[in-house]
């Protein structure tokens, strides 16, 4: 459907922005993500899975990235990693792809309406949350490749 195509395009553009494809000319990279369940924050979950898959495959990347979803509640509070129910009740849903280098924004998408100030607050919260996700990446890689 249209929603899946949109999600696929956002994932593709984010991955293409970080994969150093010039090091492997005439090589096709196929990334398959299968959604088994959707408990909320699906796009950020897919972004995180895509980054971990690219990292595990040993592809050269210019930077790592992570996905963070924020739900802006009707009272103005920001929820990170909202559930499907919290997304339905939210005034706006914002998803960011954050690069590990300098916490730059690689991709941003919104659903609903919010002010510029609210978007900046969500971005700041997402950049702070990215630190936790990148630490998870480091711990996961360390566990996978440690000799013990």
Coordinates of N, CA and C in Angstrom, one line a residue:
X1 N 0.8 -1.2 0.0 CA 0.0 0.0 0.0 C 0.8 1.3 0.0
X2 N 0.2 2.4 0.0 CA 0.9 3.7 0.0 C 1.7 3.9 1.2
X3 N 1.2 3.5 2.4 CA 2.0 3.7 3.6 C 3.3 2.9 3.6
X4 N 3.2 1.6 3.2 CA 4.3 0.8 3.1 C 5.4 1.3 2.1
X5 N 4.9 1.8 0.9 CA 5.8 2.4 -0.1 C 6.5 3.6 0.5
X6 N 5.8 4.4 1.2 CA 6.4 5.6 1.8 C 7.5 5.2 2.8
X7 N 7.2 4.2 3.7 CA 8.1 3.8 4.6 C 9.3 3.2 3.9
X8 N 9.1 2.4 2.9 CA 10.2 1.8 2.1 C 11.1 2.9 1.5
X9 N 10.5 4.0 1.0 CA 11.3 5.0 0.4 C 12.1 5.8 1.4
X10 N 11.6 6.0 2.6 CA 12.3 6.7 3.7 C 13.5 5.8 4.1
X11 N 13.3 4.5 4.3 CA 14.3 3.6 4.6 C 15.4 3.5 3.6
X12 N 15.0 3.5 2.3 CA 16.0 3.4 1.2 C 16.8 4.6 1.1
X13 N 16.2 5.8 1.2 CA 17.0 7.0 1.1 C 18.0 7.2 2.3
X14 N 17.5 6.8 3.5 CA 18.4 6.8 4.7 C 19.6 5.9 4.5
X15 N 19.3 4.7 4.1 CA 20.4 3.7 3.9 C 21.4 4.1 2.8
X16 N 20.8 4.6 1.7 CA 21.7 5.1 0.6 C 22.6 6.2 1.0
X17 N 22.1 7.0 2.0 CA 22.9 8.2 2.4 C 24.1 7.8 3.2
X18 N 24.1 6.6 3.8 CA 25.3 6.2 4.6 C 26.1 5.1 4.1
X19 N 25.5 4.2 3.2 CA 26.3 3.1 2.6 C 27.3 3.7 1.6
X20 N 28.6 3.3 1.7 CA 29.6 3.7 0.8 C 29.7 2.8 -0.4
X21 N 28.7 3.0 -1.2 CA 28.5 2.2 -2.4 C 29.6 2.3 -3.4
X22 N 30.4 3.4 -3.4 CA 31.4 3.6 -4.4 C 32.6 2.7 -4.2
X23 N 32.7 2.1 -3.0 CA 33.7 1.1 -2.7 C 33.4 -0.3 -3.3
X24 N 32.1 -0.5 -3.7 CA 31.7 -1.7 -4.4 C 30.9 -1.4 -5.6
X25 N 31.5 -1.0 -6.7 CA 30.7 -0.7 -7.9 C 30.1 -1.9 -8.5
X26 N 29.0 -1.7 -9.1 CA 28.2 -2.8 -9.8 C 27.8 -3.9 -8.8
X27 N 27.5 -3.5 -7.6 CA 27.1 -4.4 -6.5 C 25.7 -4.1 -6.1
X28 N 24.8 -5.0 -6.0 CA 23.4 -4.8 -5.5 C 23.4 -5.1 -4.1
X29 N 22.8 -4.2 -3.3 CA 22.6 -4.5 -1.9 C 21.1 -4.6 -1.7
X30 N 20.7 -5.8 -1.2 CA 19.2 -6.0 -0.9 C 19.0 -6.2 0.6
X31 N 18.2 -5.3 1.1 CA 17.8 -5.4 2.5 C 16.4 -5.7 2.7
X32 N 16.1 -6.8 3.4 CA 14.7 -7.3 3.5 C 14.4 -7.1 5.0
X33 N 13.3 -6.3 5.3 CA 12.8 -6.2 6.6 C 11.4 -6.7 6.6
X34 N 11.1 -7.6 7.5 CA 9.7 -8.2 7.6 C 9.1 -7.8 8.9
X35 N 8.0 -7.2 8.8 CA 7.2 -6.7 10.0 C 6.5 -7.9 10.6
X36 N 6.8 -8.3 11.8 CA 6.1 -9.4 12.4 C 5.0 -8.9 13.3
X37 N 5.2 -7.8 13.9 CA 4.1 -7.1 14.7 C 4.4 -5.7 14.8
X38 N 3.3 -4.9 15.0 CA 3.5 -3.5 15.1 C 2.9 -3.0 16.4
X39 N 3.8 -2.8 17.4 CA 3.3 -2.3 18.7 C 3.5 -0.8 18.8
X40 N 3.9 -0.1 17.7 CA 4.1 1.3 17.7 C 5.6 1.6 17.4
X41 N 5.8 2.8 16.9 CA 7.2 3.3 16.6 C 7.8 2.4 15.5
X42 N 7.0 2.0 14.5 CA 7.4 1.0 13.5 C 8.5 1.5 12.6
X43 N 8.4 2.8 12.2 CA 9.5 3.3 11.3 C 10.8 3.3 12.0
X44 N 10.8 3.8 13.2 CA 12.1 3.9 13.9 C 12.7 2.5 14.2
X45 N 11.8 1.5 14.5 CA 12.2 0.1 14.6 C 12.8 -0.4 13.4
X46 N 12.2 -0.1 12.2 CA 12.8 -0.5 10.9 C 14.1 0.1 10.6
X47 N 14.2 1.4 11.0 CA 15.5 2.1 10.8 C 16.6 1.4 11.6
X48 N 16.3 1.1 12.9 CA 17.3 0.5 13.7 C 17.7 -0.9 13.3
X49 N 16.7 -1.7 12.8 CA 16.9 -3.0 12.3 C 17.8 -2.9 11.0
X50 N 17.5 -1.9 10.2 CA 18.3 -1.8 8.9 C 19.7 -1.4 9.2
X51 N 20.0 -0.6 10.2 CA 21.3 -0.2 10.5 C 22.1 -1.4 11.1
X52 N 21.4 -2.1 12.0 CA 22.1 -3.3 12.6 C 22.4 -4.4 11.5
X53 N 21.5 -4.5 10.5 CA 21.7 -5.5 9.4 C 22.9 -5.1 8.6
X54 N 22.9 -3.8 8.2 CA 24.1 -3.3 7.4 C 25.4 -3.5 8.2
X55 N 25.3 -3.2 9.5 CA 26.5 -3.3 10.3 C 27.0 -4.8 10.4
X56 N 26.0 -5.7 10.6 CA 26.3 -7.1 10.8 C 26.8 -7.7 9.4
X57 N 26.3 -7.1 8.3 CA 26.8 -7.6 7.0 C 28.2 -7.1 6.7
X58 N 28.7 -6.2 7.5 CA 30.1 -5.7 7.2 C 30.2 -4.7 6.1
X59 N 29.1 -4.1 5.7 CA 29.1 -3.1 4.7 C 29.8 -1.8 5.2
X60 N 30.6 -1.2 4.3 CA 31.2 0.1 4.7 C 30.2 1.2 4.8
X61 N 30.1 1.9 5.9 CA 29.2 2.9 6.2 C 29.9 4.2 6.5
X62 N 29.4 5.3 6.1 CA 30.0 6.6 6.4 C 29.7 7.0 7.9
X63 N 28.6 6.5 8.4 CA 28.2 6.7 9.8 C 27.1 5.7 10.1
X64 N 27.0 5.4 11.4 CA 25.8 4.6 11.9 C 24.6 5.6 12.0
X65 N 23.5 5.0 12.0 CA 22.3 5.9 12.2 C 21.3 5.1 13.1
X66 N 20.4 5.8 13.7 CA 19.3 5.2 14.5 C 18.0 5.9 14.2
X67 N 16.9 5.3 14.5 CA 15.6 5.9 14.4 C 15.0 6.1 15.7
X68 N 14.4 7.3 15.9 CA 13.7 7.7 17.1 C 12.4 8.2 16.8
X69 N 11.3 7.7 17.4 CA 10.0 8.3 17.2 C 9.5 9.0 18.5
X70 N 8.9 10.2 18.2 CA 8.4 11.0 19.3 C 6.9 11.2 19.0
X71 N 6.1 11.1 20.1 CA 4.7 11.4 20.0 C 4.4 12.7 20.8
X72 N 3.8 13.6 20.2 CA 3.5 14.9 20.8 C 2.0 14.8 21.3
X73 N 1.8 14.7 22.6 CA 0.5 14.5 23.2 C -0.3 15.8 23.1
X74 N -1.6 15.7 23.2 CA -2.5 16.9 23.1 C -2.1 18.0 24.2
X75 N -1.5 17.6 25.3 CA -1.1 18.6 26.3 C 0.3 19.1 26.1
X76 N 0.9 18.7 25.0 CA 2.3 19.2 24.7 C 3.4 18.4 25.2
X77 N 3.2 17.3 26.0 CA 4.3 16.5 26.4 C 4.8 15.6 25.3
X78 N 6.0 15.3 25.4 CA 6.7 14.5 24.4 C 6.9 13.1 24.9
X79 N 6.5 12.1 24.2 CA 6.7 10.7 24.5 C 7.7 10.1 23.5
X80 N 8.7 9.4 24.0 CA 9.7 8.7 23.1 C 9.2 7.3 23.0
X81 N 9.4 6.7 21.8 CA 9.1 5.3 21.6 C 7.7 5.0 22.0
X82 N 6.7 5.7 21.4 CA 5.3 5.5 21.8 C 4.7 4.2 21.3
X83 N 3.8 3.7 22.1 CA 3.1 2.5 21.7 C 2.0 2.8 20.6
X84 N 1.4 1.8 20.0 CA 0.4 2.1 18.9 C -0.7 2.9 19.5
X85 N -1.1 2.6 20.7 CA -2.2 3.3 21.3 C -1.9 4.8 21.6
X86 N -0.6 5.0 22.1 CA -0.2 6.4 22.3 C -0.1 7.1 21.0
X87 N 0.3 6.5 19.9 CA 0.4 7.1 18.6 C -1.0 7.6 18.2
X88 N -2.0 6.7 18.4 CA -3.4 7.1 18.0 C -3.9 8.3 18.8
X89 N -3.5 8.4 20.0 CA -4.0 9.5 20.9 C -3.1 10.8 20.7
X90 N -2.0 10.7 20.0 CA -1.1 11.8 19.9 C -1.6 12.9 18.9
X91 N -1.2 14.1 19.1 CA -1.5 15.2 18.2 C -0.6 15.1 16.9
X92 N 0.6 14.7 17.2 CA 1.6 14.6 16.1 C 2.6 13.4 16.4
X93 N 3.1 12.8 15.3 CA 4.1 11.7 15.4 C 5.3 12.2 14.6
X94 N 6.4 12.2 15.2 CA 7.6 12.7 14.5 C 8.7 11.6 14.6
X95 N 9.2 11.2 13.4 CA 10.3 10.1 13.4 C 11.5 10.7 12.8
X96 N 12.7 10.5 13.4 CA 13.9 11.0 13.0 C 14.9 9.9 12.8
X97 N 15.8 10.0 11.8 CA 16.9 9.2 11.6 C 18.1 10.0 12.0
X98 N 18.8 9.6 13.0 CA 19.9 10.4 13.6 C 21.3 9.7 13.3
X99 N 22.2 10.5 12.8 CA 23.5 9.9 12.5 C 24.4 9.9 13.8
X100 N 25.2 8.9 13.9 CA 26.1 8.8 15.1 C 27.1 9.9 15.1
X101 N 27.5 10.4 14.0 CA 28.5 11.4 13.9 C 27.8 12.8 14.1
X102 N 28.1 13.4 15.2 CA 27.6 14.8 15.5 C 26.1 14.8 15.6
X103 N 25.4 13.7 15.7 CA 23.9 13.6 15.9 C 23.1 14.4 14.9
X104 N 23.6 14.4 13.6 CA 22.9 15.1 12.6 C 21.7 14.3 12.1
X105 N 20.7 15.1 11.6 CA 19.5 14.5 11.2 C 19.6 14.0 9.7
X106 N 19.4 12.7 9.5 CA 19.5 12.2 8.1 C 18.1 12.2 7.5
X107 N 17.1 12.0 8.3 CA 15.7 11.9 7.8 C 14.8 12.4 8.9
X108 N 13.7 13.0 8.5 CA 12.6 13.4 9.4 C 11.3 13.3 8.7
X109 N 10.3 12.8 9.4 CA 9.0 12.7 8.9 C 8.0 13.0 10.0
X110 N 6.9 13.6 9.6 CA 5.9 13.9 10.6 C 4.5 13.5 10.1
X111 N 3.7 13.2 11.1 CA 2.3 12.9 10.8 C 1.5 13.7 11.9
X112 N 0.6 14.6 11.4 CA -0.1 15.5 12.3 C 0.5 16.9 12.3
X113 N 0.1 17.7 13.2 CA 0.5 19.1 13.1 C 1.2 19.5 14.5
X114 N 2.3 20.3 14.3 CA 3.0 20.8 15.5 C 3.7 22.1 15.1
X115 N 4.1 22.9 16.1 CA 4.8 24.1 15.8 C 6.2 23.9 15.6
X116 N 6.9 24.9 15.1 CA 8.4 24.7 14.8 C 9.1 24.5 16.2
X117 N 8.7 25.2 17.2 CA 9.3 25.0 18.5 C 9.1 23.6 19.0
X118 N 7.9 23.1 18.9 CA 7.6 21.7 19.3 C 8.5 20.7 18.5
X119 N 8.6 20.9 17.2 CA 9.5 20.1 16.4 C 10.9 20.1 16.9
X120 N 11.4 21.3 17.2 CA 12.8 21.4 17.7 C 12.9 20.7 19.1
X121 N 11.9 20.8 19.9 CA 12.0 20.1 21.2 C 12.0 18.6 21.0
X122 N 11.2 18.1 20.0 CA 11.2 16.6 19.7 C 12.5 16.2 19.2
X123 N 13.1 17.0 18.3 CA 14.4 16.7 17.7 C 15.5 16.7 18.8
X124 N 15.5 17.6 19.8 CA 16.4 17.6 20.8 C 16.3 16.3 21.7
X125 N 15.0 15.9 22.0 CA 14.8 14.7 22.8 C 15.2 13.5 22.0
X126 N 15.0 13.5 20.7 CA 15.5 12.3 19.8 C 17.0 12.3 19.8
X127 N 17.7 13.4 19.7 CA 19.1 13.4 19.7 C 19.7 12.9 21.1
X128 N 19.0 13.2 22.2 CA 19.5 12.7 23.5 C 19.2 11.2 23.5
X129 N 18.1 10.7 23.0 CA 17.7 9.3 23.1 C 18.6 8.5 22.2
X130 N 19.2 9.1 21.1 CA 20.1 8.4 20.2 C 21.3 7.9 20.9
X131 N 21.8 8.6 22.0 CA 22.9 8.1 22.7 C 22.7 6.7 23.3
X132 N 21.5 6.5 23.8 CA 21.2 5.2 24.4 C 21.1 4.1 23.3
X133 N 20.6 4.5 22.1 CA 20.5 3.5 21.0 C 21.9 3.1 20.5
X134 N 22.8 4.1 20.4 CA 24.1 3.8 19.9 C 24.9 3.0 20.9
X135 N 24.6 3.2 22.2 CA 25.3 2.4 23.2 C 24.8 1.0 23.1
X136 N 23.5 0.8 22.8 CA 22.9 -0.6 22.6 C 23.6 -1.2 21.4
X137 N 23.9 -0.5 20.3 CA 24.6 -1.0 19.1 C 26.0 -1.5 19.6
X138 N 26.7 -0.7 20.3 CA 28.0 -1.0 20.7 C 28.0 -2.3 21.6
X139 N 27.1 -2.4 22.5 CA 27.0 -3.5 23.4 C 26.6 -4.8 22.6
X140 N 25.7 -4.6 21.6 CA 25.3 -5.8 20.8 C 26.5 -6.3 20.0
X141 N 27.2 -5.4 19.3 CA 28.4 -5.8 18.5 C 29.5 -6.4 19.4
X142 N 29.7 -5.9 20.6 CA 30.7 -6.4 21.5 C 30.3 -7.8 21.9
X143 N 29.0 -8.1 22.2 CA 28.6 -9.4 22.6 C 28.7 -10.4 21.4
X144 N 28.4 -9.9 20.2 CA 28.4 -10.8 19.1 C 29.8 -11.2 18.7
X145 N 30.7 -10.3 18.8 CA 32.1 -10.6 18.3 C 33.1 -10.9 19.4
X146 N 32.7 -10.9 20.7 CA 33.6 -11.2 21.7 C 34.0 -12.7 21.7
X147 N 35.1 -13.1 22.1 CA 35.6 -14.5 22.1 C 35.1 -15.3 23.2
X148 N 34.5 -14.7 24.2 CA 34.1 -15.4 25.4 C 32.7 -16.1 25.2

